[in-house]
Coordinates of C-alpha atoms in Angstrom, one line a residue:
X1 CA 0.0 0.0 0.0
X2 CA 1.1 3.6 -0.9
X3 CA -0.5 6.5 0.5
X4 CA -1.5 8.0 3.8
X5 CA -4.8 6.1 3.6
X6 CA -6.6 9.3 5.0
X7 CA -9.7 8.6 3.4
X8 CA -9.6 12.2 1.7
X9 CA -11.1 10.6 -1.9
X10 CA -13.4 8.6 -0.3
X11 CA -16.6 8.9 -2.7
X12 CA -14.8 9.3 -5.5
X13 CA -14.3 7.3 -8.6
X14 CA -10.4 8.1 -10.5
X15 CA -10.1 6.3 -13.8
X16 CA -6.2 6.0 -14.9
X17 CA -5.5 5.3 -18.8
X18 CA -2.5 3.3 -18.9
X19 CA -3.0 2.0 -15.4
X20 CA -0.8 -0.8 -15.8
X21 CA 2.9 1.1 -16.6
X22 CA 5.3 1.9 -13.8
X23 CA 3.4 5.3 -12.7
X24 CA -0.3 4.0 -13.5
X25 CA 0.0 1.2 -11.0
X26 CA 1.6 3.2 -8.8
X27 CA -1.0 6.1 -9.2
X28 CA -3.8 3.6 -8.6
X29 CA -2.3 2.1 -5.2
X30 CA -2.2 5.4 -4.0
X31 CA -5.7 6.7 -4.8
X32 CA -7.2 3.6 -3.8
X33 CA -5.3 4.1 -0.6
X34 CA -7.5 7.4 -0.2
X35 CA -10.6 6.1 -0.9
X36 CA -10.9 6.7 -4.4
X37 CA -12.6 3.7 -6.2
X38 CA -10.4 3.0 -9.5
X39 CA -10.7 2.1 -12.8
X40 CA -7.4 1.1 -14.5
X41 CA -8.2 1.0 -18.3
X42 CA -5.0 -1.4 -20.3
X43 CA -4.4 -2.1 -23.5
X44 CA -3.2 -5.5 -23.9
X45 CA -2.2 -6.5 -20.3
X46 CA -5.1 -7.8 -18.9
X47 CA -4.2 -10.1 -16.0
X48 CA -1.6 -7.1 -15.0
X49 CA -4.7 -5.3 -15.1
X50 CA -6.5 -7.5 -12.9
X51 CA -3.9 -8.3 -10.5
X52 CA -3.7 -4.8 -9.7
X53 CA -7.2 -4.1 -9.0
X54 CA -6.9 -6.9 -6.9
X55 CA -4.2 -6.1 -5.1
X56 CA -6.0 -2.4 -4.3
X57 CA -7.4 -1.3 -0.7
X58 CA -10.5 -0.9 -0.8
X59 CA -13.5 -2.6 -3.1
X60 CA -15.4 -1.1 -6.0
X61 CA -12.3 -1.3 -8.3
X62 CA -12.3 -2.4 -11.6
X63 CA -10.5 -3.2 -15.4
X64 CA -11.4 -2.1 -18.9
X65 CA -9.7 -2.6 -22.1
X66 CA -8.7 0.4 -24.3
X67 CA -6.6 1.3 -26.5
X68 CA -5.2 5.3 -26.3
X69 CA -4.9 5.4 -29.8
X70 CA -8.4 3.9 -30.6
X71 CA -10.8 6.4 -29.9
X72 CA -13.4 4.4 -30.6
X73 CA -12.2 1.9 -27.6
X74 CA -11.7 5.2 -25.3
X75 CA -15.6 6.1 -26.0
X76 CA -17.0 2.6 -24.8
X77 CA -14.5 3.0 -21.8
X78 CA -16.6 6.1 -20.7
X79 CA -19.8 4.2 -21.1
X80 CA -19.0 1.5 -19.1
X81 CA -17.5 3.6 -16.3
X82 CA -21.2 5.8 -16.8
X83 CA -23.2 2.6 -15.9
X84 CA -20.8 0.7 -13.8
X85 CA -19.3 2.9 -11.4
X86 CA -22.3 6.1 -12.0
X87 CA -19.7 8.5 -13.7
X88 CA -15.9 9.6 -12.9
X89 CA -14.4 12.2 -10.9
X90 CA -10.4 12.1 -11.9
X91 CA -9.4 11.3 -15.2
X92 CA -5.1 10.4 -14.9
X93 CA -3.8 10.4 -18.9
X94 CA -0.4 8.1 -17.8
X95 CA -0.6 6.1 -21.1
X96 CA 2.8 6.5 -23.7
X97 CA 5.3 5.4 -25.8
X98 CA 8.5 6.3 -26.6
X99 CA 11.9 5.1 -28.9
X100 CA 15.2 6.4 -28.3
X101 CA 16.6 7.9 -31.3
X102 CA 19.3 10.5 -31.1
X103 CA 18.1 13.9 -32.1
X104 CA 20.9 14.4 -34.7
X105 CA 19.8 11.4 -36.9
X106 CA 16.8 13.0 -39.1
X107 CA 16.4 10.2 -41.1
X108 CA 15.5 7.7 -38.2
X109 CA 12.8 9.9 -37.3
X110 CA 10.3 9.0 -40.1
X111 CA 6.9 9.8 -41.0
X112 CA 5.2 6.1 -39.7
X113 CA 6.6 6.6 -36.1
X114 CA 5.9 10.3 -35.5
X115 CA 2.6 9.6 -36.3
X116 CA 2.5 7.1 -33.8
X117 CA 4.4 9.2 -31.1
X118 CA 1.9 11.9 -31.3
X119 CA -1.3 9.5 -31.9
X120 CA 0.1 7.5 -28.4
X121 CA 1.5 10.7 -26.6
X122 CA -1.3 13.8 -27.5
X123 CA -4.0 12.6 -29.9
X124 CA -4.6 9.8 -27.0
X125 CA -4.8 12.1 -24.2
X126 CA -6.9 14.4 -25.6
X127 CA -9.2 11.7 -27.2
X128 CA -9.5 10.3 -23.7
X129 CA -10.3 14.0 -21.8
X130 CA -12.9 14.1 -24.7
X131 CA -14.7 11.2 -23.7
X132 CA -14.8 11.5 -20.2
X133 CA -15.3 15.1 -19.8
X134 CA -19.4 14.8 -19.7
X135 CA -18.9 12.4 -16.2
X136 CA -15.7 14.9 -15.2
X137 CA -18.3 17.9 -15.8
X138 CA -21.2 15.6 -14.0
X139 CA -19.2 15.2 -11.0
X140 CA -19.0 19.1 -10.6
X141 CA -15.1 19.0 -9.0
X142 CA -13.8 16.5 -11.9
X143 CA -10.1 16.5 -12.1
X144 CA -7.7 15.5 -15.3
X145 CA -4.0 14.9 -14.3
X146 CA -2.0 14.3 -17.1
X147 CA 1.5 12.7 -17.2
X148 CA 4.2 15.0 -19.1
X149 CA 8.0 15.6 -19.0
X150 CA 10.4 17.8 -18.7
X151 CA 11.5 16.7 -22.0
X152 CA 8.9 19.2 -23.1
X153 CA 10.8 22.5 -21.9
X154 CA 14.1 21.5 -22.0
X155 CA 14.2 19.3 -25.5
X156 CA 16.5 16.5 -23.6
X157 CA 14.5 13.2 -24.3
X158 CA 14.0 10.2 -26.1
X159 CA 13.6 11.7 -29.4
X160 CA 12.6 15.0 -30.9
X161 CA 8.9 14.0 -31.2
X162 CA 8.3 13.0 -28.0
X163 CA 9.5 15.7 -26.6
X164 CA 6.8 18.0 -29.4
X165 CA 4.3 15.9 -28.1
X166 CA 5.2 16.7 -24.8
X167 CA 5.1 20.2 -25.3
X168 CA 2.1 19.6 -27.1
X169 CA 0.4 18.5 -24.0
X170 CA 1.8 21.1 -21.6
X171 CA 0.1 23.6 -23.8
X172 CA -3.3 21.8 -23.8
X173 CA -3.2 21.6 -20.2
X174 CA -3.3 25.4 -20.6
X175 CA -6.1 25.7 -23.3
X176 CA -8.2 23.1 -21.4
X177 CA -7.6 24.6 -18.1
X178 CA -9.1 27.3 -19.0
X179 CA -11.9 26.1 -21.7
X180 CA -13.4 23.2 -18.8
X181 CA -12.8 25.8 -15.8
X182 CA -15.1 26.0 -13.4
X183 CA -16.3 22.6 -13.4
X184 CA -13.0 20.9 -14.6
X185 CA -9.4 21.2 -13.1
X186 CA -6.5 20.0 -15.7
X187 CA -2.9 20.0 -14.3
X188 CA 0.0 18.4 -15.7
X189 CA 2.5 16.7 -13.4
X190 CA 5.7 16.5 -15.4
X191 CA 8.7 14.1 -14.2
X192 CA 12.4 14.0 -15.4
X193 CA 13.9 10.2 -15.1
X194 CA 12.0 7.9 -13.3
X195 CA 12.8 4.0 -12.0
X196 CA 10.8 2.4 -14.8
X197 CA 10.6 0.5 -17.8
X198 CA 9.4 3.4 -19.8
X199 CA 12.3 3.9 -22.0
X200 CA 13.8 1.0 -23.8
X201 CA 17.5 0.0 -23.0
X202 CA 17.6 2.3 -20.1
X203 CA 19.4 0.5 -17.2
X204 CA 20.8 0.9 -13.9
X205 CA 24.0 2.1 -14.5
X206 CA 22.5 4.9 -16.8
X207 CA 20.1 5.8 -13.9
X208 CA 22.9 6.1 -11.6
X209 CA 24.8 9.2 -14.1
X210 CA 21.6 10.3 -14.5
X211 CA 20.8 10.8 -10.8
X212 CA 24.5 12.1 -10.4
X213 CA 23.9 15.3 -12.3
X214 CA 20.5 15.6 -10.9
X215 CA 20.3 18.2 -8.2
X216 CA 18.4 16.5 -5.6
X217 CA 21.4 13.1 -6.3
X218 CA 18.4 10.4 -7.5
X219 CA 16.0 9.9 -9.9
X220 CA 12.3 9.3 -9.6
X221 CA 10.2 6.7 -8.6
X222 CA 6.5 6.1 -9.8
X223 CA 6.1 6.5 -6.1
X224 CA 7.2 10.5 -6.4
X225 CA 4.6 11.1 -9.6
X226 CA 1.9 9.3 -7.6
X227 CA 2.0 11.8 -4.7
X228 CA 2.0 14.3 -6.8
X229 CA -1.0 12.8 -8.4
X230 CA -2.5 12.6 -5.3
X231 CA -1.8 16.0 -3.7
X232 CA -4.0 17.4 -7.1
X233 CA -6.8 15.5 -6.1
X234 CA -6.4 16.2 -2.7
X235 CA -4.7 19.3 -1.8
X236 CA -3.9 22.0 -4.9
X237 CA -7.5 22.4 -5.7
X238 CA -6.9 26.1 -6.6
X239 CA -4.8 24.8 -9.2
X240 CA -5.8 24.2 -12.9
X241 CA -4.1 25.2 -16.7
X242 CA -0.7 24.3 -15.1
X243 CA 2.3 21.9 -15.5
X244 CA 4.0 21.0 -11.8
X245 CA 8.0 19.3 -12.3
X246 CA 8.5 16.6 -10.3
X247 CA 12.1 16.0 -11.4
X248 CA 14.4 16.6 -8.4
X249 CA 15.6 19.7 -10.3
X250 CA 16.4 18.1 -13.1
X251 CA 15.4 20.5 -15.6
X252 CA 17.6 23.4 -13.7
X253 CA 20.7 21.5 -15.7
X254 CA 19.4 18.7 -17.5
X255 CA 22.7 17.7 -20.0

């Protein structure tokens, strides 16, 4: 269990798009442990899916398939959660892809997989807000949390579209936070490096230089972006339109 456990979303129904990735799961243990009932939509991995919801405090959970980049999939999502659960109050967008590719080499970028990066990384994200904003707007207090980067100020990342589509987001959270407003908060929590499996061929000895030159001397866990998650569900509800960093400083001299 993760979490204070204070109870403080008890009442409350949090649906997570790519619930079960490194920060998803970890995002879901820690609002279940505050009473939220969750809803941890996967793609592919259902019995991950499953063992999670299992694994949650509390009851009321559940699993849906969908796919970020299939709309369509997205859509039904909301339905279900409408007549299962009764509506949503927290949508968390922590669904995404990346490939490394150094940013000098143009040609490796091509057409097929920046389509993909920004169908997977912004098109999905929005899609999803766009489908659950009626039961976010229901609710009267709904919440969307999105998961960004710093790759999207400082242009340090996996590739050179990522990082756009990162920047892409940031910039919705703006638009949106103030188009939803009053009914709808929409913050961005934005990490550096974090311990997970996110980006291929990342391993421990590159975390370790990475947390070297990172001002705080570590790098993330999905535990860090979870309370962040948490604290804008539960404490920075004056907040909206805004992206919080959650990168140990990284950004102040990311190399």
């Amino acid at each position: 269990m993760s979490g204070s456990n204070n109870q403080a979303l008890a009442g409350k129904t949090a649906v997570i798009v790519g619930g079960t990735g490194g920060i998803g799961k970890a995002t879901a243990r820690r609002l279940a442990a505050a009473g939220a009932r969750v809803v941890v939509l996967y793609r592919d991995n259902r019995e991950g899916a499953e063992q999670l919801v299992a694994e949650l405090d509390g009851e009321g959970h559940g699993a849906l398939c969908a796919a970020v980049e299939q709309s369509d999939t997205l859509a039904r999502a909301a339905s279900t959660v409408a007549a299962k659960w009764g509506g949503a109050d927290i949508l968390v967008n922590a669904a995404g892809f990346t490939k490394p590719i150094p940013h000098a080499d143009l040609d490796a970028l091509d057409d097929e997989l920046i389509d993909r990066m920004f169908a997977v990384n912004w098109r999905g994200q929005f899609a999803a807000i766009r489908a659950f904003t009626p039961l976010l707007r229901a609710s009267g207090n709904g919440l969307i949390v999105n998961i960004s980067s710093i790759a999207a100020t400082t242009g340090i990342g996996s590739n050179v579209a990522y990082c756009a589509a990162k920047a892409g987001m940031d910039i919705m959270a703006v638009s949106l936070g103030r188009a939803l407003a009053p009914a709808i908060r929409v913050i961005n929590v934005s990490p550096g490096v974090v311990d997970t499996q996110f980006v291929p061929g990342r391993d421990q000895a590159w975390n370790a230089k990475q947390a070297s030159t990172t001002p705080l001397k570590r790098i993330g866990t999905p535990e860090d972006i979870a309370a962040a998650v948490e604290a804008c569900a539960t404490t920075l509800v004056f907040s909206t339109g805004t992206t919080i960093h959650v990168d140990g400083g990284r950004r102040l001299g990311a190399a």
